Amino acid sequence: MSSQTRVLHIVLLKTVYLYFKWLAQAFSSCRWLVKPLSRCRRYWVCCGFSFAIMFSIIGTWYLHAFIGCKPPSSLHSNWNVLKEMPIDRRMIHDNGLAQTPPMGWSHWNHFECNINETIIRENVDAMISLGLPALGYQYVNIDDCWADFDRDSEGNLIAHPATFPSGIKALADFVHKSGLKFGLYSDAGYKTCIGNRAASLGHELQDALRFASWGVDHLKYDNCYHDGSPEHVRYAAMGEALNKTGRPILYSICEWGTETPALWAPKYGNSWRTSRDAKDRWKRVKLLADDNNIWAAYAGPGGWNDPDMLQVGNGRMSLAEYRSHFSLWALMKAPLIIGCDLRMLDKRYLEIITNKEIIDVNQDPLGVQGRKVSQQGFCNCLEVWAGPLSGGRIALVLWNRGWMSDVIIVKGHDLGLPLGAVTTIRDLWAHKNLPEKFTGSMQVKVGSHGCKMYLLTVT
Ligand code: GLA
């Protein structure tokens, strides 16, 4: 029994004890043996109601936990992480880009609309001085708020003159000269999501050609203020326009999972958001991970599920939470787009986003999204996530979503490992091999909100 389960049992027993104590007091004050029964009616009614409520709560709790309703310890017992193939890749739109999940930086999660070209240039310089490009962080993505409120007299999108006075072409040139790639943002509606900037609905080809002429390498395309036509129509229009430019532009579809994009977006784009906006909040990280997990089978080289950009370094989550966030995004083959201010990044956060061994998991050429394979504990908050890597290796994240340290158990059959398989275990946060080998199962204590990330290699 896990320690969280033990604590829950103690709380439960204590509640039952207090309930019966309260009941005894209620009856003794009624003194129903010496008064006529009718005078005690309110106690009987009260007693009946409270009994019903109390036992339906306890009953549901136990039914859920111990009989039938409990999620099986293995969520995908037939799923073999070593064997399952992703969906038919012929369905995938192929502009040759995003063979591994895109990596880069965007201002949105930290600065939102409070940006200008100086902030962007300084972050590009910081990216370089921190050595991020060598780790694979390539794209510098400008999100919302670069565009002016209206188009120019020829109907072209233009940069906001006060915040981007040198224009977008000059900024793209600067980024390219720094050896990086340049990303821009628009929206499949009449205004971008901030509410007052010009967007691309009805101007797809004109805007795509302009983006190409500026040297844009990545387009994030948002979903606000549109005409109500279906996402797969509006997003296809921009996808086709980008193809017509002849410039390879990575197409990042951002419709927040509203029209189950995994089912159609692989035909048009290189990534598609699967849920709401990332926030620098633990609760949101859990929600985004679960939403993104559903569509695991649809991701692969050329097209990825996107649970949104990283919040690591923005300061409102603990180090353990940021490590979990980064480990899961890497395992799920999510785009790794840093979202903090790189000019003043705390060393502890930098260590997280520069963990090369974990980045290597994300960038593994096999390109199969890791997923949740087991949920444990009374709280169901102790989870095993796993995914196959090239060379028959397996990446593993043991994630404790609960409020106290607990033991997480990994079983070989949850990973599809044959009986008798022996693997080495490398701890990707400690950067060392464990002395023991994995021979069918292992138990590891994981701190609250934290995770362990391992690489298993069959010997
Ligand atoms: C939406 C997107 C975010 C961000 C903002 C910009 O909310 O989901 O990622 O681009 O718009 O306004």
PDB file of N, CA and C in Angstrom, residues 160-221:
ATOM      1  N   HIS A 160       4.112  46.629 -36.507  1.00  0.00           N
ATOM      2  CA  HIS A 160       3.709  47.803 -35.725  1.00  0.00           C
ATOM      3  C   HIS A 160       4.873  48.806 -35.728  1.00  0.00           C
ATOM      4  N   PRO A 161       4.617  50.050 -36.169  1.00  0.00           N
ATOM      5  CA  PRO A 161       5.745  50.985 -36.372  1.00  0.00           C
ATOM      6  C   PRO A 161       6.457  51.398 -35.081  1.00  0.00           C
ATOM      7  N   ALA A 162       5.755  51.383 -33.965  1.00  0.00           N
ATOM      8  CA  ALA A 162       6.406  51.835 -32.728  1.00  0.00           C
ATOM      9  C   ALA A 162       7.268  50.737 -32.101  1.00  0.00           C
ATOM     10  N   THR A 163       6.791  49.490 -32.153  1.00  0.00           N
ATOM     11  CA  THR A 163       7.527  48.419 -31.466  1.00  0.00           C
ATOM     12  C   THR A 163       8.501  47.675 -32.390  1.00  0.00           C
ATOM     13  N   PHE A 164       8.214  47.675 -33.688  1.00  0.00           N
ATOM     14  CA  PHE A 164       9.127  47.019 -34.640  1.00  0.00           C
ATOM     15  C   PHE A 164       9.482  48.009 -35.757  1.00  0.00           C
ATOM     16  N   PRO A 165      10.119  49.147 -35.404  1.00  0.00           N
ATOM     17  CA  PRO A 165      10.359  50.205 -36.403  1.00  0.00           C
ATOM     18  C   PRO A 165      11.238  49.752 -37.568  1.00  0.00           C
ATOM     19  N   SER A 166      12.126  48.789 -37.339  1.00  0.00           N
ATOM     20  CA  SER A 166      13.005  48.358 -38.454  1.00  0.00           C
ATOM     21  C   SER A 166      12.294  47.391 -39.393  1.00  0.00           C
ATOM     22  N   GLY A 167      11.134  46.921 -38.997  1.00  0.00           N
ATOM     23  CA  GLY A 167      10.376  45.999 -39.861  1.00  0.00           C
ATOM     24  C   GLY A 167      10.782  44.548 -39.636  1.00  0.00           C
ATOM     25  N   ILE A 168       9.946  43.662 -40.144  1.00  0.00           N
ATOM     26  CA  ILE A 168      10.140  42.231 -39.889  1.00  0.00           C
ATOM     27  C   ILE A 168      11.291  41.664 -40.720  1.00  0.00           C
ATOM     28  N   LYS A 169      11.462  42.169 -41.919  1.00  0.00           N
ATOM     29  CA  LYS A 169      12.547  41.636 -42.767  1.00  0.00           C
ATOM     30  C   LYS A 169      13.899  41.858 -42.080  1.00  0.00           C
ATOM     31  N   ALA A 170      14.086  43.050 -41.511  1.00  0.00           N
ATOM     32  CA  ALA A 170      15.364  43.355 -40.847  1.00  0.00           C
ATOM     33  C   ALA A 170      15.572  42.417 -39.653  1.00  0.00           C
ATOM     34  N   LEU A 171      14.496  42.135 -38.927  1.00  0.00           N
ATOM     35  CA  LEU A 171      14.619  41.253 -37.760  1.00  0.00           C
ATOM     36  C   LEU A 171      14.933  39.816 -38.205  1.00  0.00           C
ATOM     37  N   ALA A 172      14.244  39.390 -39.271  1.00  0.00           N
ATOM     38  CA  ALA A 172      14.505  38.033 -39.790  1.00  0.00           C
ATOM     39  C   ALA A 172      15.960  37.930 -40.254  1.00  0.00           C
ATOM     40  N   ASP A 173      16.450  38.997 -40.911  1.00  0.00           N
ATOM     41  CA  ASP A 173      17.858  38.973 -41.370  1.00  0.00           C
ATOM     42  C   ASP A 173      18.808  38.854 -40.186  1.00  0.00           C
ATOM     43  N   PHE A 174      18.497  39.594 -39.128  1.00  0.00           N
ATOM     44  CA  PHE A 174      19.349  39.545 -37.931  1.00  0.00           C
ATOM     45  C   PHE A 174      19.377  38.119 -37.352  1.00  0.00           C
ATOM     46  N   VAL A 175      18.200  37.508 -37.292  1.00  0.00           N
ATOM     47  CA  VAL A 175      18.105  36.145 -36.743  1.00  0.00           C
ATOM     48  C   VAL A 175      18.890  35.171 -37.623  1.00  0.00           C
ATOM     49  N   HIS A 176      18.717  35.313 -38.929  1.00  0.00           N
ATOM     50  CA  HIS A 176      19.445  34.422 -39.853  1.00  0.00           C
ATOM     51  C   HIS A 176      20.955  34.618 -39.740  1.00  0.00           C
ATOM     52  N   LYS A 177      21.370  35.887 -39.604  1.00  0.00           N
ATOM     53  CA  LYS A 177      22.820  36.148 -39.475  1.00  0.00           C
ATOM     54  C   LYS A 177      23.370  35.515 -38.205  1.00  0.00           C
ATOM     55  N   SER A 178      22.497  35.365 -37.227  1.00  0.00           N
ATOM     56  CA  SER A 178      22.935  34.726 -35.974  1.00  0.00           C
ATOM     57  C   SER A 178      22.932  33.206 -36.099  1.00  0.00           C
ATOM     58  N   GLY A 179      22.623  32.712 -37.280  1.00  0.00           N
ATOM     59  CA  GLY A 179      22.647  31.259 -37.505  1.00  0.00           C
ATOM     60  C   GLY A 179      21.366  30.565 -37.067  1.00  0.00           C
ATOM     61  N   LEU A 180      20.299  31.337 -36.831  1.00  0.00           N
ATOM     62  CA  LEU A 180      19.045  30.745 -36.347  1.00  0.00           C
ATOM     63  C   LEU A 180      17.939  30.902 -37.390  1.00  0.00           C
ATOM     64  N   LYS A 181      16.785  30.323 -37.075  1.00  0.00           N
ATOM     65  CA  LYS A 181      15.648  30.404 -37.999  1.00  0.00           C
ATOM     66  C   LYS A 181      14.585  31.323 -37.417  1.00  0.00           C
ATOM     67  N   PHE A 182      13.795  31.888 -38.314  1.00  0.00           N
ATOM     68  CA  PHE A 182      12.876  32.944 -37.880  1.00  0.00           C
ATOM     69  C   PHE A 182      11.409  32.507 -37.993  1.00  0.00           C
ATOM     70  N   GLY A 183      10.674  32.674 -36.909  1.00  0.00           N
ATOM     71  CA  GLY A 183       9.257  32.300 -36.902  1.00  0.00           C
ATOM     72  C   GLY A 183       8.359  33.504 -36.693  1.00  0.00           C
ATOM     73  N   LEU A 184       7.186  33.468 -37.327  1.00  0.00           N
ATOM     74  CA  LEU A 184       6.234  34.566 -37.189  1.00  0.00           C
ATOM     75  C   LEU A 184       4.857  33.984 -36.860  1.00  0.00           C
ATOM     76  N   TYR A 185       3.923  34.875 -36.562  1.00  0.00           N
ATOM     77  CA  TYR A 185       2.605  34.464 -36.076  1.00  0.00           C
ATOM     78  C   TYR A 185       1.520  35.162 -36.897  1.00  0.00           C
ATOM     79  N   SER A 186       0.451  34.441 -37.194  1.00  0.00           N
ATOM     80  CA  SER A 186      -0.762  35.096 -37.684  1.00  0.00           C
ATOM     81  C   SER A 186      -1.965  34.269 -37.229  1.00  0.00           C
ATOM     82  N   ASP A 187      -3.108  34.581 -37.767  1.00  0.00           N
ATOM     83  CA  ASP A 187      -4.332  34.011 -37.214  1.00  0.00           C
ATOM     84  C   ASP A 187      -5.329  33.742 -38.336  1.00  0.00           C
ATOM     85  N   ALA A 188      -6.046  32.607 -38.229  1.00  0.00           N
ATOM     86  CA  ALA A 188      -7.040  32.225 -39.225  1.00  0.00           C
ATOM     87  C   ALA A 188      -8.368  32.932 -38.945  1.00  0.00           C
ATOM     88  N   GLY A 189      -8.264  34.223 -38.713  1.00  0.00           N
ATOM     89  CA  GLY A 189      -9.444  35.038 -38.419  1.00  0.00           C
ATOM     90  C   GLY A 189      -9.201  36.444 -38.929  1.00  0.00           C
ATOM     91  N   TYR A 190     -10.082  37.380 -38.505  1.00  0.00           N
ATOM     92  CA  TYR A 190      -9.928  38.759 -38.980  1.00  0.00           C
ATOM     93  C   TYR A 190      -8.990  39.565 -38.102  1.00  0.00           C
ATOM     94  N   LYS A 191      -8.852  39.147 -36.843  1.00  0.00           N
ATOM     95  CA  LYS A 191      -7.921  39.793 -35.915  1.00  0.00           C
ATOM     96  C   LYS A 191      -7.162  38.701 -35.189  1.00  0.00           C
ATOM     97  N   THR A 192      -5.972  38.999 -34.701  1.00  0.00           N
ATOM     98  CA  THR A 192      -5.228  37.999 -33.925  1.00  0.00           C
ATOM     99  C   THR A 192      -5.850  37.912 -32.528  1.00  0.00           C
ATOM    100  N   CYS A 193      -5.366  36.969 -31.732  1.00  0.00           N
ATOM    101  CA  CYS A 193      -6.038  36.704 -30.457  1.00  0.00           C
ATOM    102  C   CYS A 193      -5.957  37.869 -29.466  1.00  0.00           C
ATOM    103  N   ILE A 194      -4.993  38.750 -29.640  1.00  0.00           N
ATOM    104  CA  ILE A 194      -4.919  39.878 -28.712  1.00  0.00           C
ATOM    105  C   ILE A 194      -6.100  40.826 -28.957  1.00  0.00           C
ATOM    106  N   GLY A 195      -6.710  40.717 -30.131  1.00  0.00           N
ATOM    107  CA  GLY A 195      -7.989  41.407 -30.343  1.00  0.00           C
ATOM    108  C   GLY A 195      -7.947  42.573 -31.309  1.00  0.00           C
ATOM    109  N   ASN A 196      -6.743  43.172 -31.536  1.00  0.00           N
ATOM    110  CA  ASN A 196      -6.764  44.387 -32.360  1.00  0.00           C
ATOM    111  C   ASN A 196      -5.737  44.402 -33.491  1.00  0.00           C
ATOM    112  N   ARG A 197      -5.047  43.276 -33.718  1.00  0.00           N
ATOM    113  CA  ARG A 197      -4.038  43.268 -34.784  1.00  0.00           C
ATOM    114  C   ARG A 197      -4.585  42.564 -36.025  1.00  0.00           C
ATOM    115  N   ALA A 198      -4.154  43.031 -37.190  1.00  0.00           N
ATOM    116  CA  ALA A 198      -4.640  42.442 -38.446  1.00  0.00           C
ATOM    117  C   ALA A 198      -4.232  40.970 -38.541  1.00  0.00           C
ATOM    118  N   ALA A 199      -5.117  40.157 -39.122  1.00  0.00           N
ATOM    119  CA  ALA A 199      -4.828  38.719 -39.259  1.00  0.00           C
ATOM    120  C   ALA A 199      -5.120  38.268 -40.687  1.00  0.00           C
ATOM    121  N   SER A 200      -5.055  36.948 -40.924  1.00  0.00           N
ATOM    122  CA  SER A 200      -4.894  36.453 -42.309  1.00  0.00           C
ATOM    123  C   SER A 200      -6.124  35.859 -42.994  1.00  0.00           C
ATOM    124  N   LEU A 201      -7.253  35.713 -42.322  1.00  0.00           N
ATOM    125  CA  LEU A 201      -8.395  35.060 -42.985  1.00  0.00           C
ATOM    126  C   LEU A 201      -8.783  35.833 -44.257  1.00  0.00           C
ATOM    127  N   GLY A 202      -8.838  35.117 -45.377  1.00  0.00           N
ATOM    128  CA  GLY A 202      -9.171  35.765 -46.649  1.00  0.00           C
ATOM    129  C   GLY A 202      -7.954  36.358 -47.349  1.00  0.00           C
ATOM    130  N   HIS A 203      -6.799  36.371 -46.689  1.00  0.00           N
ATOM    131  CA  HIS A 203      -5.572  36.934 -47.289  1.00  0.00           C
ATOM    132  C   HIS A 203      -4.466  35.890 -47.273  1.00  0.00           C
ATOM    133  N   GLU A 204      -4.831  34.610 -47.267  1.00  0.00           N
ATOM    134  CA  GLU A 204      -3.831  33.571 -47.004  1.00  0.00           C
ATOM    135  C   GLU A 204      -2.649  33.630 -47.961  1.00  0.00           C
ATOM    136  N   LEU A 205      -2.938  33.640 -49.277  1.00  0.00           N
ATOM    137  CA  LEU A 205      -1.815  33.572 -50.225  1.00  0.00           C
ATOM    138  C   LEU A 205      -0.982  34.854 -50.181  1.00  0.00           C
ATOM    139  N   GLN A 206      -1.681  35.991 -50.131  1.00  0.00           N
ATOM    140  CA  GLN A 206      -0.971  37.271 -50.067  1.00  0.00           C
ATOM    141  C   GLN A 206      -0.025  37.306 -48.855  1.00  0.00           C
ATOM    142  N   ASP A 207      -0.519  36.846 -47.700  1.00  0.00           N
ATOM    143  CA  ASP A 207       0.308  36.887 -46.483  1.00  0.00           C
ATOM    144  C   ASP A 207       1.431  35.852 -46.544  1.00  0.00           C
ATOM    145  N   ALA A 208       1.086  34.668 -47.064  1.00  0.00           N
ATOM    146  CA  ALA A 208       2.112  33.618 -47.132  1.00  0.00           C
ATOM    147  C   ALA A 208       3.275  34.083 -48.020  1.00  0.00           C
ATOM    148  N   LEU A 209       2.946  34.742 -49.136  1.00  0.00           N
ATOM    149  CA  LEU A 209       4.004  35.227 -50.039  1.00  0.00           C
ATOM    150  C   LEU A 209       4.847  36.299 -49.346  1.00  0.00           C
ATOM    151  N   ARG A 210       4.156  37.131 -48.583  1.00  0.00           N
ATOM    152  CA  ARG A 210       4.887  38.191 -47.857  1.00  0.00           C
ATOM    153  C   ARG A 210       5.805  37.558 -46.796  1.00  0.00           C
ATOM    154  N   PHE A 211       5.278  36.569 -46.072  1.00  0.00           N
ATOM    155  CA  PHE A 211       6.112  35.898 -45.062  1.00  0.00           C
ATOM    156  C   PHE A 211       7.350  35.295 -45.739  1.00  0.00           C
ATOM    157  N   ALA A 212       7.113  34.646 -46.885  1.00  0.00           N
ATOM    158  CA  ALA A 212       8.233  34.011 -47.588  1.00  0.00           C
ATOM    159  C   ALA A 212       9.255  35.067 -48.012  1.00  0.00           C
ATOM    160  N   SER A 213       8.758  36.229 -48.468  1.00  0.00           N
ATOM    161  CA  SER A 213       9.690  37.264 -48.938  1.00  0.00           C
ATOM    162  C   SER A 213      10.490  37.851 -47.765  1.00  0.00           C
ATOM    163  N   TRP A 214       9.934  37.784 -46.582  1.00  0.00           N
ATOM    164  CA  TRP A 214      10.663  38.278 -45.401  1.00  0.00           C
ATOM    165  C   TRP A 214      11.679  37.235 -44.894  1.00  0.00           C
ATOM    166  N   GLY A 215      11.555  36.000 -45.383  1.00  0.00           N
ATOM    167  CA  GLY A 215      12.459  34.951 -44.913  1.00  0.00           C
ATOM    168  C   GLY A 215      11.931  34.199 -43.703  1.00  0.00           C
ATOM    169  N   VAL A 216      10.606  34.137 -43.582  1.00  0.00           N
ATOM    170  CA  VAL A 216      10.015  33.405 -42.447  1.00  0.00           C
ATOM    171  C   VAL A 216      10.232  31.894 -42.628  1.00  0.00           C
ATOM    172  N   ASP A 217      10.612  31.222 -41.543  1.00  0.00           N
ATOM    173  CA  ASP A 217      10.861  29.773 -41.591  1.00  0.00           C
ATOM    174  C   ASP A 217       9.815  28.972 -40.823  1.00  0.00           C
ATOM    175  N   HIS A 218       8.960  29.660 -40.059  1.00  0.00           N
ATOM    176  CA  HIS A 218       8.036  28.957 -39.152  1.00  0.00           C
ATOM    177  C   HIS A 218       6.823  29.863 -38.988  1.00  0.00           C
ATOM    178  N   LEU A 219       5.643  29.335 -39.202  1.00  0.00           N
ATOM    179  CA  LEU A 219       4.445  30.157 -38.977  1.00  0.00           C
ATOM    180  C   LEU A 219       3.560  29.494 -37.930  1.00  0.00           C
ATOM    181  N   LYS A 220       3.277  30.237 -36.854  1.00  0.00           N
ATOM    182  CA  LYS A 220       2.266  29.775 -35.892  1.00  0.00           C
ATOM    183  C   LYS A 220       0.964  30.455 -36.291  1.00  0.00           C
ATOM    184  N   TYR A 221      -0.090  29.650 -36.432  1.00  0.00           N
ATOM    185  CA  TYR A 221      -1.335  30.182 -36.985  1.00  0.00           C
ATOM    186  C   TYR A 221      -2.457  29.940 -35.974  1.00  0.00           C
TER     187      TYR A 221
END
